[in-house]
Tab-separated table of C-alpha atoms and ligand atoms in Angstrom:
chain	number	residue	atom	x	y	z
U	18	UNK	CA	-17.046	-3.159	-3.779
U	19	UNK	CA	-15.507	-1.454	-0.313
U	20	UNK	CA	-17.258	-3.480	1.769
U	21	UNK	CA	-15.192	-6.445	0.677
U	22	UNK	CA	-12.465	-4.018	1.749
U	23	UNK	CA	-13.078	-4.271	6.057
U	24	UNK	CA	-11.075	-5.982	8.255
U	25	UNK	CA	-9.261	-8.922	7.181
U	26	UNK	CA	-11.066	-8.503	3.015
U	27	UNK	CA	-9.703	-10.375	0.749
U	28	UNK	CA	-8.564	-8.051	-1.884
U	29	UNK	CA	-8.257	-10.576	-4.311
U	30	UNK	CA	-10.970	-11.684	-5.039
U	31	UNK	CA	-13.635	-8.628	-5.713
U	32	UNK	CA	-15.094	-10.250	-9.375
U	33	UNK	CA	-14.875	-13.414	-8.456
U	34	UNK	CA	-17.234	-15.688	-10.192
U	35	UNK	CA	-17.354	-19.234	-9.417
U	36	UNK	CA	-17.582	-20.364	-12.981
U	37	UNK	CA	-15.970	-17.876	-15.120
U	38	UNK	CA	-12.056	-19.737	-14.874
U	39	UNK	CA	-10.772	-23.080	-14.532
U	40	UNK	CA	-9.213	-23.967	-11.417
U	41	UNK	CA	-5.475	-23.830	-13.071
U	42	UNK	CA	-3.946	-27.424	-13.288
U	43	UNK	CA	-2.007	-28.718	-10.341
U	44	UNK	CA	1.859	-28.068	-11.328
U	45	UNK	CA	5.306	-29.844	-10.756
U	46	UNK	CA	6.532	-26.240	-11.495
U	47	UNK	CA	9.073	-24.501	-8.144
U	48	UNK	CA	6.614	-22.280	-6.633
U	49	UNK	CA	7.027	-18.618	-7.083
U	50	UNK	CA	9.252	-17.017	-4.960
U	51	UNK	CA	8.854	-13.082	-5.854
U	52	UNK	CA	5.232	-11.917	-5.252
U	53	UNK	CA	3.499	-8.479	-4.485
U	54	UNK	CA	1.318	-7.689	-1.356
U	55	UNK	CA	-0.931	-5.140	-3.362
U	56	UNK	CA	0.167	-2.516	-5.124
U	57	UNK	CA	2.683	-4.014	-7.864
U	58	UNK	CA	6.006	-3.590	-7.996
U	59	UNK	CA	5.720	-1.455	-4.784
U	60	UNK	CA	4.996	-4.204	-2.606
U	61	UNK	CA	7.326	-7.136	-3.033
U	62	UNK	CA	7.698	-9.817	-0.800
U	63	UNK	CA	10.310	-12.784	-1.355
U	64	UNK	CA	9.376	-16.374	-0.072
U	65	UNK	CA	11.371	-17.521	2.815
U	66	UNK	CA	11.267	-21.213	3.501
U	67	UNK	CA	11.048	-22.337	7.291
U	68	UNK	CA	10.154	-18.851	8.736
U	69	UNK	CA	7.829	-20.286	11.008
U	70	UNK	CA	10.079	-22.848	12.450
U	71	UNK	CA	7.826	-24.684	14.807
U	72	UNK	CA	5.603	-25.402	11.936
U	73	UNK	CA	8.297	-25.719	8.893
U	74	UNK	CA	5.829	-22.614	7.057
U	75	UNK	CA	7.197	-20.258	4.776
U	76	UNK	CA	6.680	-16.572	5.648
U	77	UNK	CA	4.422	-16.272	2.272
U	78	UNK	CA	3.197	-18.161	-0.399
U	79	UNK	CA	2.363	-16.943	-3.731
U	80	UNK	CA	-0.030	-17.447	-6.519
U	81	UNK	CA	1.706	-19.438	-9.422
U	82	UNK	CA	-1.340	-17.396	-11.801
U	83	UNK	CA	-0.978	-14.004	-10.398
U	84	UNK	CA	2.018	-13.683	-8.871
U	85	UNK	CA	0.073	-12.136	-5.970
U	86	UNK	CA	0.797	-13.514	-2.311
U	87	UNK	CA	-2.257	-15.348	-0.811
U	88	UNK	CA	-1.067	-17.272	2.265
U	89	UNK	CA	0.418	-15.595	5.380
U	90	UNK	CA	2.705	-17.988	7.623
U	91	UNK	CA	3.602	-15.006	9.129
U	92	UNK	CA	1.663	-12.316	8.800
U	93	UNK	CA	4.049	-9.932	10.782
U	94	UNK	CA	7.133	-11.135	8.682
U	95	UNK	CA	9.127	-7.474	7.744
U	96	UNK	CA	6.349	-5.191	10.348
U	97	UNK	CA	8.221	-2.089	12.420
U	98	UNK	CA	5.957	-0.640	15.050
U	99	UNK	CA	3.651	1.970	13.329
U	100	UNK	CA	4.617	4.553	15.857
U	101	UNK	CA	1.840	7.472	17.177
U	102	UNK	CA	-0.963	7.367	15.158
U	103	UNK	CA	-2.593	10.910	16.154
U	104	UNK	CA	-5.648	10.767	17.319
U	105	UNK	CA	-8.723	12.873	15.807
U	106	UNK	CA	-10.552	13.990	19.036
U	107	UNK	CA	-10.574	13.563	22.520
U	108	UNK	CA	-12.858	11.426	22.951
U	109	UNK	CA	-12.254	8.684	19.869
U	110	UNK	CA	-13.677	5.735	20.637
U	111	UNK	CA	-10.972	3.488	19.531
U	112	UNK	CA	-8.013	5.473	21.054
U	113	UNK	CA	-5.459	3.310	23.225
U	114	UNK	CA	-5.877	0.557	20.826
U	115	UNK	CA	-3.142	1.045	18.867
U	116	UNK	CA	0.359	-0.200	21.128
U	117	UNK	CA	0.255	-3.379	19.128
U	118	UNK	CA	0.187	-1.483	15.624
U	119	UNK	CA	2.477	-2.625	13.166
U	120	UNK	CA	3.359	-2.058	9.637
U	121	UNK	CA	5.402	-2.381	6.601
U	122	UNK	CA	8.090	-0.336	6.215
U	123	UNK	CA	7.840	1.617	2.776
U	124	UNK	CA	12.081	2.743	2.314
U	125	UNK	CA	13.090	-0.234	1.011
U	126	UNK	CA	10.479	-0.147	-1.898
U	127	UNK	CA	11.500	3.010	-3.008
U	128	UNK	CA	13.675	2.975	-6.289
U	129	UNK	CA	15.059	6.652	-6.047
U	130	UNK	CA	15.734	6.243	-2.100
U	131	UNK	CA	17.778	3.086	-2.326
U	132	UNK	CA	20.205	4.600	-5.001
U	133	UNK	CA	22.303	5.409	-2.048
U	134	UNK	CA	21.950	3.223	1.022
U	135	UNK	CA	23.358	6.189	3.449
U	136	UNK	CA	22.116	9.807	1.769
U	137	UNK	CA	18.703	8.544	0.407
U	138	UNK	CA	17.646	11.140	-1.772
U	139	UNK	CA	19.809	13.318	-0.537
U	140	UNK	CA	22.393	12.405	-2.755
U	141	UNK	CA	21.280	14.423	-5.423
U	142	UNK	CA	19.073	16.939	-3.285
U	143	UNK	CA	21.249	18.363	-1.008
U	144	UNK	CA	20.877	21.945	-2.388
U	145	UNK	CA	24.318	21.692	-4.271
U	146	UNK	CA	23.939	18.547	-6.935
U	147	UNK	CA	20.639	19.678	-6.756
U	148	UNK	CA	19.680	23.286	-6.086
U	149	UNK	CA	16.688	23.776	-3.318
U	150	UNK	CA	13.636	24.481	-5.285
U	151	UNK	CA	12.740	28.575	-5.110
U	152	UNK	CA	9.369	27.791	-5.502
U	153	UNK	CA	6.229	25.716	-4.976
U	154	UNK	CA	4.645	26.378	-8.319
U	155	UNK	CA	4.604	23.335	-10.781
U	156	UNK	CA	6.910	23.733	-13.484
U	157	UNK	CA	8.316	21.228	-16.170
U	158	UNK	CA	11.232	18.790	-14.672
U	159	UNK	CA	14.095	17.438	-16.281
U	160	UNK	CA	14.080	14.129	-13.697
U	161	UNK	CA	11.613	11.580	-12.668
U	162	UNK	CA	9.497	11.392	-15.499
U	163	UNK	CA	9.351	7.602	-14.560
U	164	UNK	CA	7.308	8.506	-11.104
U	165	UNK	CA	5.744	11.204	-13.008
U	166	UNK	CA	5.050	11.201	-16.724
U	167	UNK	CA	4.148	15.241	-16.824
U	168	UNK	CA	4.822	16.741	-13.458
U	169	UNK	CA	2.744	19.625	-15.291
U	170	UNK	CA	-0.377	17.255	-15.147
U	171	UNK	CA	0.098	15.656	-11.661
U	172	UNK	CA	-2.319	13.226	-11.413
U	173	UNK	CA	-3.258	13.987	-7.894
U	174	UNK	CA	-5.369	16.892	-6.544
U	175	UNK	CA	-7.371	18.056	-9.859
U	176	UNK	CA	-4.611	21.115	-10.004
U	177	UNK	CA	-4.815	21.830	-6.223
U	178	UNK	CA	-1.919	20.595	-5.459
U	179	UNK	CA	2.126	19.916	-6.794
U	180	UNK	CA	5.454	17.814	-5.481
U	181	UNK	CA	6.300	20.538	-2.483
U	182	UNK	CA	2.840	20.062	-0.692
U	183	UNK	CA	3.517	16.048	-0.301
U	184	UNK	CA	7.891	16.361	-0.251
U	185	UNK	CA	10.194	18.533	1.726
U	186	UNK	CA	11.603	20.981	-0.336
U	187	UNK	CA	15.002	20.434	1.708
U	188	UNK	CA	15.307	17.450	3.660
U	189	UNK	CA	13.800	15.330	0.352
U	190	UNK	CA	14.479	12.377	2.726
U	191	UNK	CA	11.360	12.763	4.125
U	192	UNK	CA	7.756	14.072	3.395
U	193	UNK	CA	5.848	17.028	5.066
U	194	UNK	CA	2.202	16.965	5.927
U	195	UNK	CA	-0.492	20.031	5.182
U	196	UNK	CA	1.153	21.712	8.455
U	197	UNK	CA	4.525	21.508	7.218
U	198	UNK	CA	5.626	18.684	9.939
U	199	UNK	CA	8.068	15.916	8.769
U	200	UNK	CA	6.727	12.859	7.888
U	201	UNK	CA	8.882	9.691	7.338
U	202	UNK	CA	8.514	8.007	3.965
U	203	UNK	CA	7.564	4.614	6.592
U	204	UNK	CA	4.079	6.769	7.565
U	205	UNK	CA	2.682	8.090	4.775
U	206	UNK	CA	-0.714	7.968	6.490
U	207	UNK	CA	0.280	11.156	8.310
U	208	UNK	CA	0.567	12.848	5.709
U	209	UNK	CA	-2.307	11.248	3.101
U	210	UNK	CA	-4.600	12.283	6.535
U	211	UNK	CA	-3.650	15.847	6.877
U	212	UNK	CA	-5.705	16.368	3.573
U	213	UNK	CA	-8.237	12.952	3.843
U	214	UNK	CA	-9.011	13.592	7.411
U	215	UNK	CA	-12.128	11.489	6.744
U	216	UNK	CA	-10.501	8.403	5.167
U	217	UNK	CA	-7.860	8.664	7.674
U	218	UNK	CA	-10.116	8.283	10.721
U	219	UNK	CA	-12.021	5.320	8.769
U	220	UNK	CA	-8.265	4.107	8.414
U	221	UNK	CA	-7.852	3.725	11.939
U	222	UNK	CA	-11.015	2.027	12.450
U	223	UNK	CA	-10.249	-0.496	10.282
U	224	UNK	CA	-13.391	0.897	7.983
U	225	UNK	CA	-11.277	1.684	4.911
U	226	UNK	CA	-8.382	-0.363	3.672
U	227	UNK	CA	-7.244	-3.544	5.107
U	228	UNK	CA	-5.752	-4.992	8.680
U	229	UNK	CA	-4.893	-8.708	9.161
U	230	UNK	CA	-4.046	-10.105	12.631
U	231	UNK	CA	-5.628	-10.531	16.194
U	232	UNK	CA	-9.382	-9.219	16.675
U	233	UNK	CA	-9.056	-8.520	20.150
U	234	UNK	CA	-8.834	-4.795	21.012
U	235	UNK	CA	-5.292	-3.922	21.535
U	236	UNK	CA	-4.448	-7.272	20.005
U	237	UNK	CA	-1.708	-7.227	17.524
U	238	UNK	CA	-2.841	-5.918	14.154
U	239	UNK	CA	-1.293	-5.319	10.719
U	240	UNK	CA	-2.402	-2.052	9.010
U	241	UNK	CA	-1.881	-1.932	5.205
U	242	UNK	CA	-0.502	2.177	4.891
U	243	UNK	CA	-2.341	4.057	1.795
U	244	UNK	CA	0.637	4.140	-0.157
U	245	UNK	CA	0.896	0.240	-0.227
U	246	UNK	CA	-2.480	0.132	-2.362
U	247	UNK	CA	-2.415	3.806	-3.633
U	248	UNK	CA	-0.051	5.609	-5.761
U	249	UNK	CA	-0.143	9.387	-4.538
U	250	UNK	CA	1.073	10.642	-8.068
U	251	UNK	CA	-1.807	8.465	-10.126
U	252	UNK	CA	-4.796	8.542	-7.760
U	253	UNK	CA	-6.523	10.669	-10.379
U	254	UNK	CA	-6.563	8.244	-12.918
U	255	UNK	CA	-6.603	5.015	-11.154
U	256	UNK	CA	-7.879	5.517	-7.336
U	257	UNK	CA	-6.632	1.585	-6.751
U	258	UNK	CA	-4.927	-0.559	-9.541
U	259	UNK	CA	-7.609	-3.327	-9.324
U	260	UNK	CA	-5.690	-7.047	-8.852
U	261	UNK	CA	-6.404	-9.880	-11.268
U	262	UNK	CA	-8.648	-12.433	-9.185
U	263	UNK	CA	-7.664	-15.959	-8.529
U	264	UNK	CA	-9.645	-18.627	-10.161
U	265	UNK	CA	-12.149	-20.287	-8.224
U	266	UNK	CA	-11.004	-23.244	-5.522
U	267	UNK	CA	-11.229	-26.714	-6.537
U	268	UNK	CA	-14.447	-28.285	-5.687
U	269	UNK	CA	-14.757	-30.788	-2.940
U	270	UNK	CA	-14.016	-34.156	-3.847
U	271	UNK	CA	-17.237	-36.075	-5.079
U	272	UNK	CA	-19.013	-32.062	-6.196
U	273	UNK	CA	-19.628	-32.226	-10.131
U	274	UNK	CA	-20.256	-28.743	-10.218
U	275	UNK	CA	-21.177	-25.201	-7.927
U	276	UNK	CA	-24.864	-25.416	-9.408
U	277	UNK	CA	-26.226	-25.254	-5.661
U	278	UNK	CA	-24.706	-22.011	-5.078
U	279	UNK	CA	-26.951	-20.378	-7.929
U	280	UNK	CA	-30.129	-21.194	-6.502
U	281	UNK	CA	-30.978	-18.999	-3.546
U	282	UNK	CA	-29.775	-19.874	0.404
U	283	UNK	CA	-32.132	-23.554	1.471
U	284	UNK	CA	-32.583	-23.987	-1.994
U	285	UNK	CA	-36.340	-22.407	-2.266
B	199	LIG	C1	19.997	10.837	-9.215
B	199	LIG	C2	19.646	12.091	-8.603
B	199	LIG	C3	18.310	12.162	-7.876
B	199	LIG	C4	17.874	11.345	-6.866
B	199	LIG	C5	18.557	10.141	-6.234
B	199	LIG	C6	16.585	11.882	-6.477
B	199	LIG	N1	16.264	12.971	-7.231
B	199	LIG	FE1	14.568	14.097	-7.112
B	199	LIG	N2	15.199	15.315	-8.589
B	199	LIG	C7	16.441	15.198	-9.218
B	199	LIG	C8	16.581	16.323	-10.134
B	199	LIG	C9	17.771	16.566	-11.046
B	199	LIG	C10	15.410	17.120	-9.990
B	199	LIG	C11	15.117	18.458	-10.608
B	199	LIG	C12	14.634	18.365	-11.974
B	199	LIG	C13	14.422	19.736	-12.589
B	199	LIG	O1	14.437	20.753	-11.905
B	199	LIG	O2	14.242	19.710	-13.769
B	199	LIG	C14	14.565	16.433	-9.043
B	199	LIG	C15	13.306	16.898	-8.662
B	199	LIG	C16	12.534	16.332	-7.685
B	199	LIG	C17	11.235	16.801	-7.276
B	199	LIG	C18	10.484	18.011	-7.834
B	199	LIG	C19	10.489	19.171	-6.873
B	199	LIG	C20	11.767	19.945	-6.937
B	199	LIG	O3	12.705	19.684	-6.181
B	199	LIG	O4	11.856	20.843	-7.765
B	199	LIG	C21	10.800	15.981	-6.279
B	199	LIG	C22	9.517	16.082	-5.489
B	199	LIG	C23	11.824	14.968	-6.072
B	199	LIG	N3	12.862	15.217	-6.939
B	199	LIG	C24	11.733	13.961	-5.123
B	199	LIG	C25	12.742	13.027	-4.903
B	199	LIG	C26	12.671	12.015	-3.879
B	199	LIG	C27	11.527	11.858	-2.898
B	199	LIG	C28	13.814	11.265	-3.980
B	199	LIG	C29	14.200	10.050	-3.158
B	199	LIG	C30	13.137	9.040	-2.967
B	199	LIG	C31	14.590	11.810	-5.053
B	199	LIG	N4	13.917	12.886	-5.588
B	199	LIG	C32	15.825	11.331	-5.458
B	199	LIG	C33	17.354	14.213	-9.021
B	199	LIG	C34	17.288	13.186	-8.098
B	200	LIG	C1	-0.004	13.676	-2.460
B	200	LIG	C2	1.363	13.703	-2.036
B	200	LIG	C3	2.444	13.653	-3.104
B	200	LIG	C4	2.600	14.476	-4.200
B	200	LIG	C5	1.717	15.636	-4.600
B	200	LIG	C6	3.782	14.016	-4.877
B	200	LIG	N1	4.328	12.950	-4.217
B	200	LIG	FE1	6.010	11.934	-4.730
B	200	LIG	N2	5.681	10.595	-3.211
B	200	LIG	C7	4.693	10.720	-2.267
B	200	LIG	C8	4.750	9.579	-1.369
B	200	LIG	C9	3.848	9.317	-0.192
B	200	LIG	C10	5.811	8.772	-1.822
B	200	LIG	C11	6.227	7.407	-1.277
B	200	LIG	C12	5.422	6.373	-2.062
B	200	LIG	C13	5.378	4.965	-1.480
B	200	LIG	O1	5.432	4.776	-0.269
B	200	LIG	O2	5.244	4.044	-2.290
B	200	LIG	C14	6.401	9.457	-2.963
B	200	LIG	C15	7.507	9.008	-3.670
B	200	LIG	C16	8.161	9.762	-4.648
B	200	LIG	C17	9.405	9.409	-5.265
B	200	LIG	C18	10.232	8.175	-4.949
B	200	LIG	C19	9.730	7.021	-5.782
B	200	LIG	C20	10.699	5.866	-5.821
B	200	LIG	O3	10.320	4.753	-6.211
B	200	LIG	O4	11.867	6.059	-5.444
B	200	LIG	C21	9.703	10.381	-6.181
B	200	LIG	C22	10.921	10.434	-7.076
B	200	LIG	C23	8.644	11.345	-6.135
B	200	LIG	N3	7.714	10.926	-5.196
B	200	LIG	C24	8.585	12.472	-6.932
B	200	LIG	C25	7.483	13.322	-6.994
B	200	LIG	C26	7.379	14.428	-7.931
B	200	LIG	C27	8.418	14.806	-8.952
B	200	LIG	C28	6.167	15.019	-7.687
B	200	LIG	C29	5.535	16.185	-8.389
B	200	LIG	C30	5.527	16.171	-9.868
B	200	LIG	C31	5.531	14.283	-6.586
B	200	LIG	N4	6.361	13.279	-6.213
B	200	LIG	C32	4.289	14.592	-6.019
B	200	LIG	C33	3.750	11.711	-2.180
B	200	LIG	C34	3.531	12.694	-3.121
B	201	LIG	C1	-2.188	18.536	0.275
B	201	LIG	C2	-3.424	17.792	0.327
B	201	LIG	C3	-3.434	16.333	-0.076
B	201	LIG	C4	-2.591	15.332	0.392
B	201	LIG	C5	-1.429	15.470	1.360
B	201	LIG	C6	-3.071	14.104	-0.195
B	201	LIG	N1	-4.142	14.343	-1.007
B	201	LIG	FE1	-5.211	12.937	-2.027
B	201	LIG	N2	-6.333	14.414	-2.886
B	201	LIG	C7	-6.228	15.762	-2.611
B	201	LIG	C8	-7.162	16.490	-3.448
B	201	LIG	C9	-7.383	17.996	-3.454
B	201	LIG	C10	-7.846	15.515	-4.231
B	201	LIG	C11	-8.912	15.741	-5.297
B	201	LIG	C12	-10.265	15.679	-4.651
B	201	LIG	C13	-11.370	15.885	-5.640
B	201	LIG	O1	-11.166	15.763	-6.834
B	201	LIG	O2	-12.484	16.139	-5.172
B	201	LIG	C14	-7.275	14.230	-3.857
B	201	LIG	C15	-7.709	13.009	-4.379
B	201	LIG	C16	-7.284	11.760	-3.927
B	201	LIG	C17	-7.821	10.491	-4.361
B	201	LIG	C18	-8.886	10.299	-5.405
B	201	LIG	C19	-10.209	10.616	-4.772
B	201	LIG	C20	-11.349	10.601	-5.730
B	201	LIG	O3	-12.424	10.985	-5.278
B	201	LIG	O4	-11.176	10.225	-6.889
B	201	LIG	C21	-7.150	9.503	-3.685
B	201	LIG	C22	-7.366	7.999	-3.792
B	201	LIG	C23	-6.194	10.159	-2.833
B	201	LIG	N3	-6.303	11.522	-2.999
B	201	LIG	C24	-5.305	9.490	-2.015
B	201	LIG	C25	-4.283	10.120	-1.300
B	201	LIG	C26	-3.213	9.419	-0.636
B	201	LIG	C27	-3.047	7.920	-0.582
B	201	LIG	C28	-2.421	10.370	-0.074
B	201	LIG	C29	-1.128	10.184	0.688
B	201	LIG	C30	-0.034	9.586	-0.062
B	201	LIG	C31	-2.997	11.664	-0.375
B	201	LIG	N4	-4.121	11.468	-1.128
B	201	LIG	C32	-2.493	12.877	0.059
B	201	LIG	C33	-5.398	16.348	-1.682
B	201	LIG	C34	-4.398	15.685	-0.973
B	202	LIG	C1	-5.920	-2.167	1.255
B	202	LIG	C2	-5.927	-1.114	0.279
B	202	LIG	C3	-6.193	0.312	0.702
B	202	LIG	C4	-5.567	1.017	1.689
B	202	LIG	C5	-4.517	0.543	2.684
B	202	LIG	C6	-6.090	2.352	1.618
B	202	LIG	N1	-7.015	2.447	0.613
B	202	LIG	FE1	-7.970	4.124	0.002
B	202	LIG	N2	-9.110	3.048	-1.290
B	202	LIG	C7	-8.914	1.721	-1.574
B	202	LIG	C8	-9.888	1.305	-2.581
B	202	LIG	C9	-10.021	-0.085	-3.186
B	202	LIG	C10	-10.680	2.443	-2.870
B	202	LIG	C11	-11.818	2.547	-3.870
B	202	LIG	C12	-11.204	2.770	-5.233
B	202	LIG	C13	-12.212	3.017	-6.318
B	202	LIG	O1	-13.367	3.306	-6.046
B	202	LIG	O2	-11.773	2.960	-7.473
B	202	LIG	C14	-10.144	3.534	-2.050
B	202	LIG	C15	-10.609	4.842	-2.101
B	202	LIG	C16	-9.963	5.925	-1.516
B	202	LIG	C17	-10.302	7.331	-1.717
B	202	LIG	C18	-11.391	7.873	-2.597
B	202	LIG	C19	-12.757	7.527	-2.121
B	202	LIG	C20	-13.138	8.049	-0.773
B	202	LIG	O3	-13.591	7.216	0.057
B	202	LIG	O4	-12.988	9.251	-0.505
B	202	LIG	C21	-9.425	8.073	-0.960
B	202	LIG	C22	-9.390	9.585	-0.827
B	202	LIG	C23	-8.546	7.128	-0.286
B	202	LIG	N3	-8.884	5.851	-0.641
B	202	LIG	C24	-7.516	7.494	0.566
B	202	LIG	C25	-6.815	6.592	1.380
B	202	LIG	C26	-5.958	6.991	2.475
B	202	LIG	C27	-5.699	8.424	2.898
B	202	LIG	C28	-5.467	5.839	3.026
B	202	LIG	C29	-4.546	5.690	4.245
B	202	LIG	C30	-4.975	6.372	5.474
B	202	LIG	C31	-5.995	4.723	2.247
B	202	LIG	N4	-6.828	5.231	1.284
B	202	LIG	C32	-5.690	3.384	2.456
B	202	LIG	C33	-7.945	0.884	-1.030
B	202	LIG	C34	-7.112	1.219	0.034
């Protein structure tokens, strides 16, 4: 199943099998203008019409069946720089390749970071509303039980680990990797690498996860961050929240059905 996950993979489609839906009826219906990139309701994107001017595209289109986008006009619609990406070792074969690195921003997605657009979080946790935790040790909260049902059973970590090793314990604004550095909410990979240092340096490489854009080295690339297909407080129950696939494309005008494909390649 990774390997369908390398540069470029379509996510979408994993189970695909040519016969198992019917291509869904061509509609009159206004196409859908609020889809999700990958992880749901973490990843929205709204349609813009015309955002590639010189060729009347929309920045997105979406999937009338699964509410999932699956067109790119502009693939770099919404990206900020990715900023460093630390390298593992001197002598990493794919460092310097990374000026052209771009992202998604991950702020505006948050629920509990947009309830005030200047303090963040910091509107409750500025160590008054909300005194400075005294301690690291999981215990029972009164808040956020819609992030995390039982913050006693963190879903993460198998025990190992609570809130305070991801989240600043007082500048809640940001996170904090394994070496206690800040970490902006917009670069979770920092911090998902400080512990994953393997995943991380597939990451990069374009190994694990997904990148869309130019194939040239130092070309401009598109990295999906982990946090756009994982969810750091379910991981232990769900790695990766599968995505319905599409149904199969219509067949070529003229094609009855995709028998051919069933017998092997040259038909022997
Ligand atoms: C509306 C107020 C409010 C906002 C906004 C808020 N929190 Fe909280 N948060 C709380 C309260 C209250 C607690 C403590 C609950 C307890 O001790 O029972 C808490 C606890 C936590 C904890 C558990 C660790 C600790 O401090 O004891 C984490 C982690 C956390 N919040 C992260 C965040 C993050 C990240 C944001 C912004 C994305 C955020 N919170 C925004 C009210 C808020
Ligand atoms: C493995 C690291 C990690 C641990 C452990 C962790 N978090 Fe988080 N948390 C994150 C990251 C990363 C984000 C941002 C998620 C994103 O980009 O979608 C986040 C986001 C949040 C948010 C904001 C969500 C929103 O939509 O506004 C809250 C609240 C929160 N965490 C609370 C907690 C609490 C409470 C605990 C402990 C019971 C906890 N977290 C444990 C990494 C972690
Ligand atoms: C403080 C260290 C730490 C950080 C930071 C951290 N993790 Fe983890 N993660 C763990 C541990 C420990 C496990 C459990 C490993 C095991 O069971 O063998 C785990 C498990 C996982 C798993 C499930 C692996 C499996 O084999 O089932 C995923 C997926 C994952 N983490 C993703 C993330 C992502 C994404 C981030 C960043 C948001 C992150 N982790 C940040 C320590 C960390
Ligand atoms: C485009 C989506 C995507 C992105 C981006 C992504 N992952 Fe994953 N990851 C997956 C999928 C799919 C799996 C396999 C899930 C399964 O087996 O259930 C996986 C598996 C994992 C695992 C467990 C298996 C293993 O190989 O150890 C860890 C840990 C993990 N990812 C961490 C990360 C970290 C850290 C990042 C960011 C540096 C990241 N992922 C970025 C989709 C993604």
């Amino acid at each position: 199943m990774l390997c369908l996950l390398v540069t470029g993979g379509w996510l979408g489609v994993i189970a695909a099998d040519a016969t198992a839906a019917p291509a869904p009826a061509k509609s009159t219906e206004p196409p859908v203008t609020e889809c999700f990139e990958s992880r749901e309701g973490y990843t929205t994107v709204t349609r813009v019409e015309n955002a590639v001017p010189q060729y009347g595209y929309p920045n997105v289109k979406c999937s009338n069946r699964t509410s999932k986008v699956w067109w790119y006009g502009d693939p770099y619609d919404g990206t900020i720089p990715m900023g460093d990406m630390p390298v593992l070792a001197a002598d990493d074969p794919t460092r310097g390749d990374f000026a052209n690195a771009v992202v998604k921003p991950r702020e505006p997605h948050l629920m509990y970071f947009n309830m005030d657009p200047e303090k963040h979080c910091a509107a409750c946790h500025d160590g008054q509303t909300v005194p400075f935790p005294k301690s690291n040790k999981p215990r029972e909260l009164g808040m956020h039980q819609d992030i995390v049902e039982d913050s006693l059973q963190l879903q993460h970590g198998r025990g190992a680990i609570w809130c305070l090793d991801c989240h600043n314990a007082t500048d809640r604004n940001s996170l904090k990797d394994r070496q206690g550095a800040k970490v902006s909410f917009n670069q979770p990979q920092k911090l998902c690498g400080s512990c994953h240092g393997q995943v991380y340096a597939n990451w990069r490489m374009g190994i694990h996860g997904k990148r869309i854009g130019s194939w040239k080295t130092g070309g401009k690339k598109r990295w999906w961050v982990c946090t756009e297909c994982h969810n750091p407080h379910t991981v232990q129950k769900a790695r990766f929240d599968p995505i319905k696939p599409e149904a199969a494309p219509e067949l070529p005008r003229g094609m009855k059905n995709a028998d051919h494909e069933r017998t092997e390649h040259g038909g022997n």
